[in-house]
Coordinates of C-alpha atoms in Angstrom, one line a residue:
M1 CA -11.4 40.3 -9.8
S2 CA -12.5 36.8 -8.7
E3 CA -12.1 33.5 -10.3
R4 CA -13.8 30.1 -10.2
R5 CA -12.4 28.3 -7.2
Y6 CA -13.2 24.7 -7.8
S7 CA -13.6 22.3 -10.7
I8 CA -16.8 22.4 -12.7
P9 CA -20.0 20.9 -11.2
L10 CA -20.4 17.1 -11.3
P11 CA -20.7 16.1 -14.9
F12 CA -23.8 13.9 -14.6
G13 CA -25.7 15.4 -17.6
D14 CA -27.8 17.9 -15.7
D15 CA -25.9 21.2 -15.1
V16 CA -23.0 19.9 -17.1
P17 CA -23.1 17.3 -20.0
F18 CA -22.0 13.8 -18.9
S19 CA -18.2 13.4 -19.2
K20 CA -16.4 10.1 -18.5
G21 CA -13.1 11.9 -18.0
L22 CA -14.5 14.5 -15.7
L23 CA -16.4 11.9 -13.7
A24 CA -13.2 9.9 -13.2
R25 CA -11.5 13.1 -12.0
A26 CA -14.3 13.8 -9.5
L27 CA -14.0 10.2 -8.3
V28 CA -10.3 10.7 -7.7
V29 CA -11.1 13.7 -5.5
T30 CA -13.1 11.4 -3.2
G31 CA -9.9 9.3 -2.6
L32 CA -10.3 6.6 -5.2
D33 CA -7.2 5.6 -7.2
P34 CA -7.3 6.7 -10.8
E35 CA -7.6 3.1 -12.2
R36 CA -10.8 2.3 -10.2
A37 CA -12.2 5.8 -10.8
Y38 CA -11.8 5.3 -14.6
L39 CA -13.4 1.8 -14.4
I40 CA -16.5 3.3 -12.7
A41 CA -16.7 6.2 -15.1
R42 CA -16.5 3.8 -18.0
R43 CA -19.2 1.6 -16.5
A44 CA -21.4 4.7 -16.1
D45 CA -20.8 5.7 -19.7
S46 CA -21.8 2.2 -20.9
D47 CA -24.9 2.3 -18.7
L48 CA -26.1 5.6 -20.2
A49 CA -25.6 4.2 -23.7
E50 CA -27.5 1.0 -22.9
R51 CA -30.4 2.9 -21.4
G52 CA -30.4 5.6 -24.1
A53 CA -30.2 8.2 -21.2
L54 CA -28.5 11.5 -21.1
S55 CA -28.1 12.0 -17.4
L56 CA -27.1 9.9 -14.4
D57 CA -28.1 10.5 -10.7
L58 CA -26.0 9.6 -7.7
D59 CA -28.2 6.7 -6.7
R60 CA -27.7 5.0 -10.0
L61 CA -23.9 5.8 -9.8
S62 CA -23.8 4.1 -6.4
E63 CA -25.3 0.9 -7.9
L64 CA -22.8 1.0 -10.7
A65 CA -19.8 1.7 -8.4
A66 CA -20.8 -1.2 -6.2
T67 CA -20.1 -3.6 -9.0
V68 CA -16.5 -2.3 -9.1
I69 CA -15.6 -1.4 -5.5
G70 CA -18.3 -3.1 -3.4
D71 CA -21.3 -1.7 -1.5
E72 CA -19.5 -0.1 1.4
E73 CA -16.9 1.8 -0.5
A74 CA -19.4 2.8 -3.2
A75 CA -21.6 4.3 -0.5
R76 CA -18.7 6.2 1.0
T77 CA -17.6 7.4 -2.4
V78 CA -21.1 8.7 -3.3
R79 CA -21.3 10.4 0.1
R80 CA -18.1 12.2 -0.7
L81 CA -19.3 13.1 -4.1
R82 CA -22.4 14.8 -2.5
R83 CA -20.0 16.8 -0.3
L84 CA -17.8 17.7 -3.3
D85 CA -20.9 19.0 -5.0
A86 CA -21.6 21.1 -1.9
L87 CA -18.1 22.5 -2.0
Q88 CA -18.3 23.4 -5.6
R89 CA -21.5 25.3 -5.0
L90 CA -20.2 27.5 -2.2
D91 CA -19.8 31.2 -3.1
E92 CA -17.0 31.6 -0.5
P93 CA -13.3 31.0 -1.4
L94 CA -11.6 28.0 0.3
F95 CA -8.5 28.6 2.5
L96 CA -6.8 25.3 3.3
L97 CA -4.1 25.7 5.9
V98 CA -1.8 22.7 6.1
G99 CA 0.6 22.9 9.1
G100 CA 3.3 20.5 10.3
A101 CA 6.9 20.2 11.2
T102 CA 9.8 20.0 8.7
G103 CA 9.9 16.8 6.7
T104 CA 6.3 15.6 7.4
G105 CA 5.3 15.8 3.7
K106 CA 3.0 18.8 4.1
S107 CA 4.1 20.5 0.9
T108 CA 3.5 17.4 -1.2
I109 CA 0.1 16.8 0.4
A110 CA -0.9 20.5 0.0
T111 CA 0.1 20.6 -3.6
E112 CA -1.7 17.3 -4.5
V113 CA -4.9 18.3 -2.7
A114 CA -4.9 21.7 -4.4
H115 CA -4.5 20.0 -7.8
R116 CA -7.4 17.7 -7.2
L117 CA -9.6 20.5 -6.0
G118 CA -8.7 22.7 -9.0
I119 CA -7.0 25.4 -6.8
T120 CA -4.2 27.2 -8.5
R121 CA -2.8 29.3 -5.7
V122 CA -0.5 27.3 -3.5
T123 CA 2.2 28.9 -1.3
S124 CA 4.2 28.3 1.8
T125 CA 4.9 30.2 5.0
D126 CA 8.6 29.6 4.3
F127 CA 8.2 31.6 1.1
V128 CA 6.7 34.4 3.2
R129 CA 9.7 34.1 5.6
Q130 CA 12.1 34.3 2.7
T131 CA 10.5 37.4 1.4
M132 CA 10.6 39.1 4.8
R133 CA 14.3 38.3 5.0
A134 CA 14.9 40.6 2.0
F135 CA 13.3 43.5 3.9
F136 CA 14.4 43.0 7.5
A137 CA 18.1 42.7 8.3
E138 CA 19.2 40.0 10.8
E139 CA 20.0 42.7 13.4
F140 CA 16.4 43.9 13.3
M141 CA 14.6 40.6 13.1
P142 CA 17.0 37.8 13.7
S143 CA 14.7 34.8 14.0
I144 CA 13.5 34.9 10.4
H145 CA 17.1 34.4 9.2
Y146 CA 17.2 30.8 10.6
S147 CA 15.4 27.6 9.8
S148 CA 12.4 26.9 12.1
F149 CA 14.3 24.3 14.0
E150 CA 17.5 26.4 14.4
T151 CA 15.8 29.6 15.7
R152 CA 17.3 29.0 19.2
L153 CA 20.5 30.4 17.6
A154 CA 18.8 33.8 17.2
L155 CA 18.1 34.1 21.0
T156 CA 20.1 36.2 23.3
R157 CA 21.6 34.4 26.3
A158 CA 19.1 36.1 28.6
E159 CA 16.1 35.0 26.5
E160 CA 17.4 31.4 26.3
E161 CA 17.9 31.2 30.1
E162 CA 14.5 32.7 30.8
S163 CA 12.7 30.2 28.5
G164 CA 14.1 26.9 29.5
D165 CA 13.1 25.6 26.1
A166 CA 15.1 27.5 23.5
A167 CA 13.9 25.6 20.5
I168 CA 10.3 26.4 21.1
L169 CA 10.9 30.0 22.2
G170 CA 12.9 30.7 19.1
F171 CA 10.3 29.0 16.9
L172 CA 7.4 31.0 18.4
D173 CA 9.3 34.2 17.9
Q174 CA 9.8 33.4 14.3
T175 CA 6.2 32.3 13.9
R176 CA 4.8 35.6 15.3
N177 CA 6.9 37.5 12.8
V178 CA 6.1 35.3 9.8
L179 CA 2.4 35.3 10.6
V180 CA 2.2 39.1 10.1
G181 CA 3.0 38.4 6.4
V182 CA 0.8 35.3 6.3
N183 CA -2.2 37.1 7.7
A184 CA -1.7 39.9 5.2
A185 CA -1.6 37.4 2.3
L186 CA -4.8 35.7 3.5
E187 CA -6.6 39.0 4.0
R188 CA -5.7 39.9 0.4
A189 CA -7.0 36.5 -0.8
A190 CA -10.2 37.0 1.1
T191 CA -10.7 40.4 -0.4
E192 CA -10.0 39.2 -4.0
R193 CA -12.0 35.9 -3.3
W194 CA -9.1 33.7 -4.3
S195 CA -9.1 30.1 -3.0
T196 CA -5.7 29.4 -1.5
V197 CA -3.8 26.4 -0.1
L198 CA -1.2 27.5 2.3
E199 CA 1.3 25.2 4.0
G200 CA 4.0 25.6 6.5
V201 CA 5.4 25.0 10.0
H202 CA 4.3 28.4 11.1
L203 CA 0.6 27.6 10.8
V204 CA 0.4 27.0 14.5
P205 CA -3.1 26.2 15.8
G206 CA -4.4 29.1 17.8
M207 CA -1.8 31.5 16.5
V208 CA -2.7 31.7 12.8
S209 CA -5.9 33.6 12.2
T210 CA -8.9 31.6 10.8
D211 CA -11.4 34.3 11.2
Y212 CA -12.3 35.3 7.7
P213 CA -16.1 35.8 7.5
C214 CA -16.2 35.8 3.7
A215 CA -14.0 32.6 3.3
F216 CA -14.4 28.9 4.1
V217 CA -11.4 27.9 6.2
V218 CA -10.1 24.4 6.9
Q219 CA -7.0 23.8 9.0
C220 CA -5.1 20.6 9.8
V221 CA -1.6 19.5 11.0
I222 CA 0.4 16.8 9.3
A223 CA 2.5 14.6 11.6
I224 CA 4.7 11.5 11.4
E225 CA 4.5 9.3 14.5
D226 CA 7.4 7.0 13.8
E227 CA 10.8 8.8 14.1
S228 CA 12.5 6.4 11.7
V229 CA 9.8 7.1 9.1
H230 CA 10.3 10.8 9.7
R231 CA 14.0 10.4 9.2
S232 CA 13.5 8.5 5.9
H233 CA 11.5 11.4 4.5
F234 CA 14.7 13.5 4.5
W235 CA 16.6 10.7 2.6
V236 CA 13.8 10.6 0.0
R237 CA 13.8 14.4 -0.3
D238 CA 17.5 14.5 -0.7
F239 CA 17.3 12.0 -3.6
A240 CA 14.4 13.8 -5.2
T241 CA 16.1 17.2 -5.1
E242 CA 19.6 15.9 -5.9
G243 CA 21.0 17.2 -2.7
L244 CA 19.6 20.7 -3.0
R245 CA 18.9 20.7 0.8
P246 CA 21.7 19.6 3.0
L247 CA 20.7 16.1 4.3
E248 CA 23.0 16.0 7.3
K249 CA 21.7 19.3 8.6
Y250 CA 18.1 17.9 8.9
L251 CA 19.2 14.6 10.3
D252 CA 21.4 16.3 13.0
Q253 CA 18.5 18.6 13.9
L254 CA 15.8 15.9 13.9
P255 CA 15.4 16.0 17.8
Q256 CA 14.5 19.7 17.5
I257 CA 12.2 19.1 14.5
R258 CA 10.4 16.4 16.5
E259 CA 10.1 18.7 19.5
I260 CA 8.4 21.3 17.3
Q261 CA 6.1 18.6 16.0
D262 CA 5.1 17.6 19.5
Y263 CA 4.4 21.2 20.3
L264 CA 2.2 21.5 17.1
I265 CA 0.3 18.4 17.9
E266 CA -0.4 19.6 21.5
R267 CA -1.6 22.9 20.2
A268 CA -3.8 21.2 17.6
R269 CA -5.5 19.1 20.2
R270 CA -6.0 22.2 22.4
H271 CA -7.6 24.1 19.6
D272 CA -9.6 21.2 18.0
V273 CA -7.5 21.1 14.8
P274 CA -7.4 17.7 13.1
V275 CA -4.0 15.9 13.1
I276 CA -3.5 13.9 9.9
V277 CA -0.9 11.1 10.4
N278 CA 1.2 10.7 7.3
D279 CA 2.1 7.0 7.5
S280 CA 1.0 6.6 3.8
L281 CA 1.1 9.6 1.4
D282 CA -2.0 8.4 -0.5
L283 CA -4.0 7.9 2.7
A284 CA -2.9 11.2 4.1
I285 CA -4.0 13.0 0.9
A286 CA -7.4 11.2 1.1
D287 CA -7.8 12.2 4.7
V288 CA -7.2 15.9 4.0
L289 CA -9.6 15.7 1.1
D290 CA -12.2 14.0 3.3
L291 CA -11.7 16.7 5.9
V292 CA -12.3 19.5 3.4
L293 CA -15.4 17.7 2.0
K294 CA -16.9 17.1 5.4
R295 CA -16.3 20.7 6.4
A296 CA -17.8 21.9 3.2
D297 CA -21.0 19.8 3.8
Q298 CA -21.2 21.3 7.3
F299 CA -20.5 24.8 6.1
A300 CA -23.2 24.5 3.4
A301 CA -25.7 23.2 5.9
V302 CA -25.2 26.0 8.3
G303 CA -25.3 28.6 5.5

């Protein structure tokens, strides 16, 4: 059984009757804030009424948007709308893989991007790891029983001495194990034609499979350059979850978390995977959306 993977086609009055609300939502997907998106949609609605028209084309929308957000941003917004239209018309499901170290905001970004694109299936590699823990005892598969930044504790003394970098060796051992479950989940999603957003530290560029011929795959890594900003994310998360996750544990292990981030960035550059810097949550969400829309445009052109 398959399902519609994206929101409905652009509501300009052709394939779909004009809708002010749906147009505003589509504009938000391009990265506009809701207030300006609604102003443009309301301006388009008034324009149709004034002209007695039933439909609106992108060129006319660009002119109307320019009166609200200026020529340059209007042109960029319409360009992204064209790409959104290309994404919506693809037959293939979308797999969006959002990697990144602990505390970089990848789960928040992945969830928000999925919402804006109308994708209902969002999961994490940590959920896969937790599931695997129920089936494999620590004696059999020790690395999955630790947080990604504590996996060095699962190594034997010989393994640690051989590596020279226990944090990365343990992380890679855990990653290889978790990716067995991740790849199985993606293969199922490809078979059932389910668009999926998957986030997690284990989506290591070059290790996670992106070769799904019947799916449209986009991968990125979320990073935080400033260590103090990275540290502040754990304080925010502690407040938001009312201490559900032990704050001191993350702060004490921040050097190991940052080491894993450096490794992920190096792998991303080696395998040509975009790194999205999360200095601003709104901008990072817009960058991921822009990446998806650009790749959709390229994918449609090749197809």
